[in-house]
Coordinates of N, CA and C in Angstrom, one line a residue:
Chain A
D1310 N 76.5 96.5 78.3 CA 76.9 97.7 78.9 C 77.5 97.4 80.3
A1311 N 78.5 98.1 80.7 CA 79.1 97.8 82.0 C 78.2 98.4 83.1
D1312 N 78.2 97.7 84.2 CA 77.3 98.1 85.4 C 77.9 99.4 86.0
V1313 N 79.2 99.5 86.0 CA 79.9 100.6 86.6 C 80.8 101.2 85.5
T1314 N 80.5 102.4 85.1 CA 81.1 103.1 84.0 C 81.9 104.3 84.4
Q1315 N 83.1 104.3 84.0 CA 84.0 105.5 84.3 C 84.4 106.2 83.0
T1316 N 84.3 107.5 83.1 CA 84.8 108.4 82.0 C 85.6 109.5 82.5
P1317 N 86.7 109.9 81.8 CA 87.2 109.2 80.6 C 88.0 107.9 81.0
R1318 N 88.4 107.1 80.1 CA 89.2 105.9 80.3 C 90.6 106.3 80.4
N1319 N 91.0 107.3 79.7 CA 92.4 107.8 79.7 C 92.4 109.3 79.7
R1320 N 93.3 109.9 80.4 CA 93.4 111.4 80.4 C 94.8 111.8 80.7
I1321 N 95.3 112.8 79.9 CA 96.6 113.4 80.1 C 96.2 114.9 80.4
T1322 N 96.8 115.4 81.5 CA 96.5 116.8 81.8 C 97.8 117.5 82.4
K1323 N 97.7 118.8 82.4 CA 98.9 119.5 82.8 C 98.8 119.8 84.3
T1324 N 100.0 120.0 84.9 CA 100.1 120.4 86.3 C 99.3 121.7 86.5
G1325 N 98.5 121.7 87.6 CA 97.7 122.9 87.9 C 96.3 122.9 87.4
K1326 N 96.0 122.1 86.4 CA 94.7 122.0 85.8 C 93.7 121.3 86.7
R1327 N 92.5 121.7 86.6 CA 91.4 121.1 87.3 C 90.8 120.0 86.4
I1328 N 90.6 118.8 87.0 CA 90.1 117.7 86.2 C 89.0 116.9 87.0
M1329 N 88.0 116.4 86.4 CA 87.0 115.7 87.0 C 86.9 114.3 86.3
L1330 N 86.9 113.3 87.2 CA 86.6 111.9 86.7 C 85.2 111.5 87.1
E1331 N 84.5 110.9 86.2 CA 83.1 110.6 86.5 C 82.8 109.1 86.6
C1332 N 81.9 108.8 87.4 CA 81.5 107.4 87.6 C 80.0 107.3 87.6
S1333 N 79.4 106.4 86.9 CA 78.0 106.1 87.0 C 77.7 104.6 87.1
Q1334 N 76.6 104.3 87.7 CA 76.4 102.9 87.9 C 74.9 102.6 87.7
T1335 N 74.6 101.4 87.2 CA 73.3 100.9 86.9 C 72.9 99.8 87.8
K1336 N 73.6 99.6 88.9 CA 73.4 98.4 89.8 C 72.4 98.8 90.9
G1337 N 72.1 100.1 91.0 CA 71.2 100.5 92.1 C 71.8 100.5 93.5
H1338 N 73.1 100.5 93.6 CA 73.7 100.4 94.9 C 73.8 101.8 95.5
D1339 N 73.7 101.7 96.9 CA 73.8 103.0 97.6 C 75.2 103.5 97.8
R1340 N 76.1 102.5 97.9 CA 77.5 102.8 98.3 C 78.4 103.0 97.1
M1341 N 79.2 104.0 97.0 CA 80.1 104.2 96.0 C 81.4 104.7 96.5
Y1342 N 82.5 104.3 95.8 CA 83.9 104.5 96.3 C 84.8 105.0 95.2
W1343 N 85.8 105.7 95.6 CA 86.9 106.0 94.6 C 88.2 105.5 95.3
Y1344 N 88.9 104.7 94.4 CA 90.2 104.1 94.8 C 91.3 104.6 93.8
R1345 N 92.5 104.6 94.3 CA 93.6 104.9 93.5 C 94.6 103.7 93.5
Q1346 N 95.1 103.3 92.3 CA 96.0 102.2 92.2 C 97.3 102.7 91.7
D1347 N 98.4 102.4 92.4 CA 99.8 102.7 92.0 C 100.5 101.4 92.0
P1348 N 101.5 101.2 91.1 CA 102.3 100.0 91.1 C 102.9 99.7 92.4
G1349 N 102.7 98.5 92.9 CA 103.4 98.1 94.1 C 102.7 98.6 95.4
L1350 N 101.6 99.4 95.2 CA 101.0 99.9 96.4 C 99.5 99.4 96.6
G1351 N 99.1 98.7 95.6 CA 97.7 98.2 95.7 C 96.7 99.2 95.5
L1352 N 95.5 99.0 96.1 CA 94.4 100.0 96.0 C 94.2 100.7 97.3
R1353 N 94.2 102.1 97.2 CA 94.0 102.9 98.4 C 92.7 103.7 98.2
L1354 N 92.0 103.8 99.3 CA 90.7 104.5 99.3 C 90.8 106.0 99.4
I1355 N 90.2 106.7 98.4 CA 90.3 108.2 98.4 C 89.1 108.8 99.2
Y1356 N 87.9 108.4 98.7 CA 86.6 108.9 99.3 C 85.6 107.8 99.1
Y1357 N 84.6 107.9 100.0 CA 83.4 107.0 99.8 C 82.2 107.6 100.3
S1358 N 81.1 107.1 99.8 CA 79.7 107.7 100.0 C 78.7 106.5 100.2
F1359 N 78.0 106.6 101.3 CA 77.0 105.6 101.6 C 75.6 105.9 101.1
D1360 N 75.4 107.2 100.8 CA 74.2 107.6 100.1 C 74.4 109.0 99.6
V1361 N 73.4 109.6 99.0 CA 73.5 110.8 98.3 C 74.0 112.0 99.2
K1362 N 73.6 111.9 100.5 CA 74.0 113.0 101.3 C 75.2 112.7 102.2
D1363 N 75.8 111.6 101.9 CA 76.9 111.1 102.8 C 78.2 111.1 102.0
I1364 N 79.3 111.8 102.5 CA 80.6 111.8 101.9 C 81.6 111.6 103.1
N1365 N 82.5 110.7 102.8 CA 83.5 110.4 103.8 C 84.9 110.3 103.2
K1366 N 85.9 110.8 104.0 CA 87.3 110.7 103.5 C 87.8 109.3 103.7
G1367 N 88.6 108.9 102.7 CA 89.4 107.7 102.9 C 90.8 108.0 103.4
E1368 N 91.7 107.1 103.1 CA 93.0 107.2 103.7 C 93.9 108.2 102.9
I1369 N 93.6 108.6 101.7 CA 94.4 109.5 100.9 C 93.6 110.6 100.3
S1370 N 92.8 111.3 101.0 CA 91.8 112.3 100.4 C 92.5 113.6 100.1
D1371 N 93.6 113.9 100.6 CA 94.3 115.2 100.4 C 94.5 115.5 98.9
G1372 N 94.1 116.6 98.4 CA 94.2 117.0 97.0 C 93.1 116.5 96.1
Y1373 N 92.1 115.9 96.7 CA 90.9 115.4 96.0 C 89.6 115.9 96.6
S1374 N 88.6 116.0 95.8 CA 87.2 116.2 96.3 C 86.3 115.4 95.5
V1375 N 85.1 115.2 96.1 CA 84.1 114.4 95.4 C 82.7 115.0 95.5
S1376 N 81.8 114.6 94.6 CA 80.5 115.0 94.6 C 79.6 113.8 94.3
R1377 N 78.5 113.6 95.1 CA 77.6 112.5 94.9 C 76.3 113.2 94.4
Q1378 N 76.2 113.3 93.0 CA 75.2 114.1 92.4 C 73.8 113.3 92.5
A1379 N 73.9 112.0 92.5 CA 72.7 111.2 92.5 C 73.1 109.8 93.0
Q1380 N 72.1 109.0 93.3 CA 72.5 107.6 93.7 C 73.4 107.0 92.7
A1381 N 73.2 107.2 91.4 CA 74.0 106.6 90.4 C 75.3 107.2 90.0
K1382 N 75.6 108.4 90.5 CA 76.7 109.2 90.0 C 77.6 109.7 91.2
F1383 N 78.9 109.5 91.0 CA 79.9 109.9 92.0 C 81.1 110.3 91.3
S1384 N 81.4 111.6 91.4 CA 82.6 112.2 90.6 C 83.7 112.5 91.5
L1385 N 84.9 112.4 91.0 CA 86.1 112.7 91.7 C 86.8 113.9 91.0
S1386 N 87.2 114.9 91.8 CA 87.8 116.1 91.2 C 89.2 116.3 91.8
L1387 N 90.1 116.7 90.9 CA 91.5 117.1 91.3 C 91.4 118.6 91.0
E1388 N 91.5 119.4 92.1 CA 91.3 120.9 91.9 C 92.5 121.5 91.2
S1389 N 93.7 121.0 91.5 CA 94.9 121.5 90.9 C 95.9 120.3 90.8
A1390 N 95.8 119.6 89.6 CA 96.5 118.4 89.5 C 98.0 118.5 89.6
I1391 N 98.7 117.5 90.2 CA 100.1 117.5 90.4 C 100.6 116.2 89.9
P1392 N 101.9 116.1 89.4 CA 102.4 114.9 88.8 C 102.3 113.6 89.7
N1393 N 102.4 113.7 91.0 CA 102.3 112.5 91.8 C 100.8 112.0 92.0
Q1394 N 99.9 112.7 91.3 CA 98.5 112.1 91.2 C 98.4 111.3 89.9
T1395 N 99.4 111.1 89.2 CA 99.4 110.2 88.1 C 99.2 108.8 88.6
A1396 N 98.1 108.2 88.2 CA 97.8 106.8 88.7 C 96.6 106.3 87.9
L1397 N 96.2 105.1 88.3 CA 95.0 104.4 87.8 C 93.9 104.6 88.8
Y1398 N 92.8 105.2 88.5 CA 91.7 105.5 89.4 C 90.5 104.5 89.1
F1399 N 90.0 104.0 90.2 CA 88.9 103.1 90.1 C 87.7 103.6 90.9
C1400 N 86.5 103.5 90.3 CA 85.3 103.7 91.0 C 84.7 102.3 91.4
A1401 N 84.1 102.2 92.5 CA 83.4 100.9 92.9 C 82.1 101.2 93.5
T1402 N 81.2 100.2 93.5 CA 79.9 100.3 94.1 C 79.7 99.1 94.9
G1403 N 78.7 99.2 95.9 CA 78.3 98.0 96.7 C 77.1 98.3 97.4
Q1404 N 76.4 97.3 97.9 CA 75.2 97.5 98.7 C 75.4 97.0 100.2
T1405 N 76.5 96.3 100.4 CA 76.8 95.8 101.8 C 78.3 96.2 102.1
D1406 N 78.7 96.0 103.3 CA 80.1 96.3 103.7 C 81.1 95.5 102.9
T1407 N 80.7 94.3 102.5 CA 81.7 93.4 101.9 C 81.7 93.4 100.3
E1408 N 80.8 94.3 99.7 CA 80.8 94.3 98.3 C 81.6 95.5 97.7
A1409 N 82.2 95.2 96.6 CA 82.9 96.3 95.9 C 83.0 95.8 94.4
F1410 N 82.1 96.4 93.6 CA 82.1 96.1 92.1 C 82.8 97.3 91.4
F1411 N 83.9 96.9 90.8 CA 84.8 98.0 90.2 C 84.4 98.3 88.8
G1412 N 84.7 99.6 88.4 CA 84.6 100.0 87.0 C 85.9 99.6 86.3
Q1413 N 86.1 100.0 85.1 CA 87.2 99.6 84.3 C 88.5 100.5 84.5
G1414 N 88.3 101.5 85.3 CA 89.4 102.4 85.6 C 89.6 103.6 84.7
T1415 N 90.2 104.6 85.2 CA 90.6 105.8 84.4 C 92.1 106.0 84.7
R1416 N 92.9 105.9 83.6 CA 94.3 106.1 83.7 C 94.6 107.6 83.5
L1417 N 95.1 108.2 84.6 CA 95.3 109.7 84.6 C 96.8 109.9 84.6
T1418 N 97.3 110.8 83.7 CA 98.7 111.2 83.7 C 98.7 112.7 83.8
V1419 N 99.5 113.2 84.8 CA 99.7 114.6 85.0 C 101.1 115.0 84.6
V1420 N 101.2 115.9 83.6 CA 102.6 116.2 83.1 C 103.0 117.6 83.6
Chain B
G1348 N 97.1 102.6 111.1 CA 96.0 102.0 110.5 C 96.3 100.5 110.2
Q1349 N 95.2 99.8 109.8 CA 95.4 98.4 109.4 C 96.2 98.3 108.2
Q1350 N 97.1 97.3 108.2 CA 97.9 97.0 107.0 C 97.9 95.5 106.7
L1351 N 97.9 95.2 105.4 CA 98.0 93.8 105.0 C 99.3 93.6 104.3
N1352 N 99.9 92.5 104.6 CA 101.1 92.1 104.0 C 100.8 90.9 103.0
Q1353 N 100.9 91.1 101.8 CA 100.6 90.1 100.8 C 101.8 89.6 100.1
S1354 N 101.9 88.3 100.0 CA 103.1 87.7 99.4 C 102.8 86.4 98.6
P1355 N 103.6 86.1 97.6 CA 104.7 86.9 97.2 C 104.2 88.1 96.3
Q1356 N 105.1 89.0 96.0 CA 104.8 90.2 95.2 C 104.6 89.8 93.8
S1357 N 105.3 88.7 93.3 CA 105.1 88.3 91.9 C 105.5 86.8 91.9
M1358 N 104.9 86.1 90.9 CA 105.2 84.7 90.7 C 105.3 84.4 89.2
F1359 N 106.2 83.6 88.8 CA 106.3 83.1 87.4 C 106.2 81.6 87.5
I1360 N 105.2 81.0 86.9 CA 105.0 79.6 86.9 C 104.7 79.0 85.6
Q1361 N 104.9 77.7 85.5 CA 104.5 77.0 84.2 C 103.1 76.6 84.3
E1362 N 102.5 76.6 83.1 CA 101.1 76.1 83.0 C 101.0 74.7 83.6
G1363 N 99.9 74.5 84.4 CA 99.7 73.2 85.1 C 100.2 73.2 86.5
E1364 N 101.0 74.1 86.9 CA 101.5 74.1 88.3 C 100.4 74.7 89.2
D1365 N 100.6 74.4 90.5 CA 99.7 75.0 91.5 C 100.3 76.2 92.1
V1366 N 99.5 77.1 92.5 CA 100.0 78.4 93.0 C 99.4 78.7 94.4
S1367 N 100.2 79.3 95.3 CA 99.7 79.7 96.6 C 100.2 81.1 96.9
M1368 N 99.2 81.9 97.4 CA 99.6 83.2 97.9 C 98.9 83.5 99.2
N1369 N 99.4 84.4 100.0 CA 98.7 84.7 101.3 C 98.8 86.1 101.7
C1370 N 98.0 86.4 102.7 CA 98.0 87.7 103.3 C 98.0 87.6 104.8
T1371 N 98.7 88.5 105.4 CA 98.7 88.5 106.9 C 98.5 89.9 107.3
S1372 N 97.9 90.1 108.5 CA 97.5 91.4 109.0 C 98.0 91.5 110.5
S1373 N 98.2 92.7 110.9 CA 98.5 93.0 112.3 C 97.3 93.1 113.1
S1374 N 96.1 93.1 112.5 CA 94.9 93.2 113.3 C 93.8 92.3 112.7
I1375 N 92.8 92.1 113.4 CA 91.7 91.2 113.1 C 90.8 91.7 112.0
F1376 N 90.4 90.9 111.1 CA 89.3 91.2 110.2 C 88.1 90.3 110.3
N1377 N 86.9 90.8 110.0 CA 85.7 90.0 110.1 C 85.5 89.3 108.7
T1378 N 86.0 89.9 107.7 CA 85.8 89.3 106.3 C 87.1 89.4 105.6
W1379 N 87.4 88.3 104.8 CA 88.5 88.3 103.9 C 87.9 88.1 102.5
L1380 N 88.5 88.9 101.5 CA 88.1 88.8 100.2 C 89.3 88.7 99.3
W1381 N 89.1 87.9 98.2 CA 90.2 87.8 97.2 C 89.6 88.3 95.8
Y1382 N 90.4 89.2 95.2 CA 90.0 89.8 93.9 C 91.1 89.4 92.9
K1383 N 90.7 89.4 91.6 CA 91.6 89.3 90.5 C 91.4 90.4 89.6
Q1384 N 92.6 91.0 89.1 CA 92.5 92.1 88.2 C 93.2 91.6 86.9
D1385 N 92.4 91.6 85.8 CA 93.0 91.3 84.5 C 93.6 92.6 83.9
P1386 N 94.6 92.4 83.0 CA 95.2 93.6 82.5 C 94.2 94.5 81.8
G1387 N 94.2 95.8 82.2 CA 93.3 96.8 81.6 C 91.9 96.8 82.2
E1388 N 91.7 96.0 83.2 CA 90.4 95.9 83.8 C 90.4 96.3 85.3
G1389 N 89.2 96.4 85.8 CA 89.1 96.6 87.3 C 89.1 95.3 88.0
P1390 N 89.4 95.2 89.3 CA 89.4 94.0 90.0 C 88.0 93.4 90.1
V1391 N 88.0 92.0 90.1 CA 86.7 91.3 90.1 C 86.8 90.3 91.3
L1392 N 85.7 90.2 92.1 CA 85.7 89.4 93.3 C 85.8 87.9 92.9
L1393 N 86.7 87.2 93.5 CA 86.8 85.7 93.3 C 86.1 84.9 94.4
I1394 N 86.5 85.3 95.6 CA 86.0 84.5 96.8 C 85.9 85.4 98.0
A1395 N 84.8 85.2 98.7 CA 84.6 86.0 100.0 C 84.5 85.0 101.1
L1396 N 85.2 85.3 102.2 CA 85.2 84.4 103.4 C 84.7 85.2 104.6
Y1397 N 83.8 84.6 105.4 CA 83.1 85.4 106.4 C 83.3 84.8 107.8
K1398 N 83.9 83.6 107.9 CA 84.0 83.0 109.2 C 85.4 82.4 109.4
A1399 N 86.0 82.7 110.6 CA 87.3 82.1 110.9 C 87.4 80.6 110.7
G1400 N 88.4 80.2 110.0 CA 88.5 78.8 109.7 C 87.8 78.3 108.4
E1401 N 87.0 79.2 107.9 CA 86.2 78.8 106.7 C 87.2 78.5 105.5
L1402 N 86.9 77.4 104.8 CA 87.6 77.0 103.6 C 86.6 77.0 102.4
T1403 N 86.8 77.8 101.4 CA 85.8 78.0 100.3 C 86.5 77.7 99.0
S1404 N 85.8 77.0 98.1 CA 86.3 76.8 96.8 C 85.5 77.4 95.7
N1405 N 86.1 77.8 94.6 CA 85.4 78.3 93.4 C 86.2 77.8 92.2
G1406 N 85.7 76.6 91.7 CA 86.4 76.0 90.6 C 87.8 75.5 91.1
R1407 N 88.8 76.0 90.4 CA 90.2 75.7 90.7 C 90.8 76.5 91.8
L1408 N 90.0 77.4 92.4 CA 90.5 78.3 93.4 C 90.0 77.8 94.8
T1409 N 90.9 77.9 95.8 CA 90.5 77.6 97.1 C 91.1 78.7 98.0
A1410 N 90.3 79.2 99.0 CA 90.7 80.2 99.9 C 90.3 79.8 101.3
Q1411 N 91.1 80.2 102.2 CA 90.8 80.0 103.6 C 91.0 81.2 104.5
F1412 N 90.1 81.4 105.4 CA 90.0 82.4 106.4 C 90.8 81.9 107.7
G1413 N 91.9 82.5 108.0 CA 92.7 81.9 109.1 C 92.0 81.9 110.4
I1414 N 92.3 80.9 111.2 CA 91.7 80.8 112.5 C 91.9 81.9 113.4
T1415 N 93.0 82.6 113.3 CA 93.3 83.8 114.1 C 92.6 85.1 113.6
R1416 N 92.0 85.0 112.4 CA 91.3 86.1 111.7 C 92.3 87.2 111.3
K1417 N 93.6 86.8 111.3 CA 94.6 87.7 110.9 C 95.3 87.3 109.6
D1418 N 94.8 86.3 108.9 CA 95.5 85.8 107.7 C 94.5 85.1 106.8
S1419 N 94.9 85.0 105.6 CA 94.1 84.2 104.6 C 95.1 83.8 103.5
F1420 N 94.7 82.6 102.9 CA 95.5 82.2 101.7 C 94.6 81.9 100.5
L1421 N 95.2 82.0 99.3 CA 94.5 81.6 98.1 C 95.3 80.6 97.3
N1422 N 94.8 79.5 97.0 CA 95.4 78.5 96.1 C 94.8 78.4 94.8
I1423 N 95.6 78.3 93.7 CA 95.1 78.0 92.4 C 95.7 76.7 92.0
S1424 N 94.8 75.8 91.6 CA 95.4 74.5 91.2 C 95.4 74.4 89.6
A1425 N 96.4 73.7 89.1 CA 96.5 73.4 87.7 C 96.3 74.7 86.9
S1426 N 97.2 75.6 87.1 CA 97.1 76.9 86.5 C 97.1 76.9 84.9
I1427 N 96.4 77.8 84.4 CA 96.2 78.0 82.9 C 96.6 79.4 82.5
P1428 N 96.9 79.7 81.3 CA 97.4 81.0 80.9 C 96.4 82.1 81.3
S1429 N 95.1 81.9 81.3 CA 94.2 83.0 81.6 C 94.2 83.3 83.1
D1430 N 94.9 82.6 83.9 CA 95.1 82.9 85.3 C 96.0 84.1 85.5
V1431 N 96.7 84.5 84.4 CA 97.5 85.7 84.5 C 96.8 86.9 85.0
G1432 N 97.4 87.7 85.9 CA 96.8 88.9 86.4 C 97.4 89.3 87.8
I1433 N 96.7 90.3 88.4 CA 97.1 90.7 89.7 C 96.0 90.2 90.7
Y1434 N 96.5 89.5 91.7 CA 95.5 89.0 92.7 C 95.7 89.9 94.0
F1435 N 94.5 90.3 94.5 CA 94.5 91.2 95.7 C 93.7 90.5 96.8
C1436 N 94.3 90.5 98.0 CA 93.5 90.2 99.1 C 92.9 91.5 99.7
A1437 N 91.8 91.4 100.4 CA 91.3 92.5 101.1 C 90.6 92.1 102.4
G1438 N 90.8 92.9 103.4 CA 90.2 92.6 104.7 C 89.2 93.7 105.0
Q1439 N 88.1 93.3 105.8 CA 87.1 94.3 106.1 C 86.5 94.1 107.5
N1440 N 86.3 95.2 108.2 CA 85.6 95.2 109.4 C 84.3 95.9 109.3
S1441 N 83.2 95.3 109.6 CA 81.9 95.8 109.3 C 81.5 96.9 110.3
G1442 N 80.6 97.7 109.8 CA 79.8 98.6 110.6 C 80.4 100.0 110.9
G1443 N 79.6 100.9 111.2 CA 80.0 102.2 111.6 C 80.5 103.1 110.5
S1444 N 80.9 104.3 110.8 CA 81.3 105.2 109.8 C 82.8 105.1 109.4
N1445 N 83.4 104.2 110.1 CA 84.8 104.0 109.8 C 85.1 102.8 108.8
Y1446 N 84.1 102.7 107.9 CA 84.2 101.6 106.9 C 85.6 101.8 106.1
K1447 N 86.2 100.7 105.9 CA 87.3 100.7 105.1 C 87.6 99.2 104.7
L1448 N 87.7 99.0 103.4 CA 88.1 97.7 102.8 C 89.6 97.9 102.5
T1449 N 90.4 97.2 103.3 CA 91.9 97.4 103.2 C 92.4 96.3 102.2
F1450 N 93.1 96.8 101.2 CA 93.7 95.9 100.2 C 95.2 95.6 100.4
G1451 N 95.6 94.4 100.1 CA 97.0 94.1 100.0 C 97.6 94.7 98.8
K1452 N 98.9 94.7 98.6 CA 99.6 95.3 97.5 C 99.5 94.5 96.2
G1453 N 99.0 93.3 96.3 CA 98.8 92.5 95.1 C 99.9 91.5 94.9
T1454 N 99.6 90.4 94.2 CA 100.5 89.4 93.7 C 100.3 89.3 92.2
L1455 N 101.4 89.6 91.5 CA 101.4 89.6 90.0 C 101.7 88.1 89.6
L1456 N 100.8 87.5 88.9 CA 101.0 86.1 88.5 C 101.2 86.0 87.0
T1457 N 102.3 85.4 86.6 CA 102.5 85.2 85.2 C 102.6 83.6 85.0
V1458 N 101.9 83.2 84.0 CA 101.8 81.7 83.7 C 102.4 81.5 82.3
N1459 N 103.5 80.8 82.2 CA 104.1 80.4 81.0 C 103.5 79.2 80.3
P1460 N 103.0 79.3 79.1 CA 102.3 78.2 78.5 C 103.3 77.0 78.2

């Protein structure tokens, strides 16, 4: 079983719909992150959380929200999806500043 | 904000050749990391560098933390087909609530058998 599990792995949704991407981890790490990957743009940080009561915006948080339901769970929501949010989304966890263990990704398409 | 320039964007090489890629930054980092992303997977950490001037190897991979703390390179020797993927550099400054692991845009490596 993967240490960092993302669901769903693939999703197609319509413009304006609300969608939630989920991430769970079995590594026992306090820190969890959501990144977005677009071709030619690398990985960009959306939100991050250092513990259950801590939520921080990353560099591209507009249009997204997150919830840290437990140490092991960190979900990303798109309240009203738009086509330019079509991307590959990665959850990551870590225990120190320099750790980032990534999940397998969720490919989201907004039509 | 901090930006990383990673080059080249893509490389096509023959099996057995050596590969070199690098990252430069306009600002100083305390840590440099190199990741590899296989097709359909998330990035996986290859090498972490914590000190300016540090040279670290991991099998056929060698990476260095530039003495100015503004650059790093990754070398792959004697490439094999399974080296195919996207390689990312990442720089990080520790501490505080302004945490951010800044990633380069990636180098896509193709190895022809």
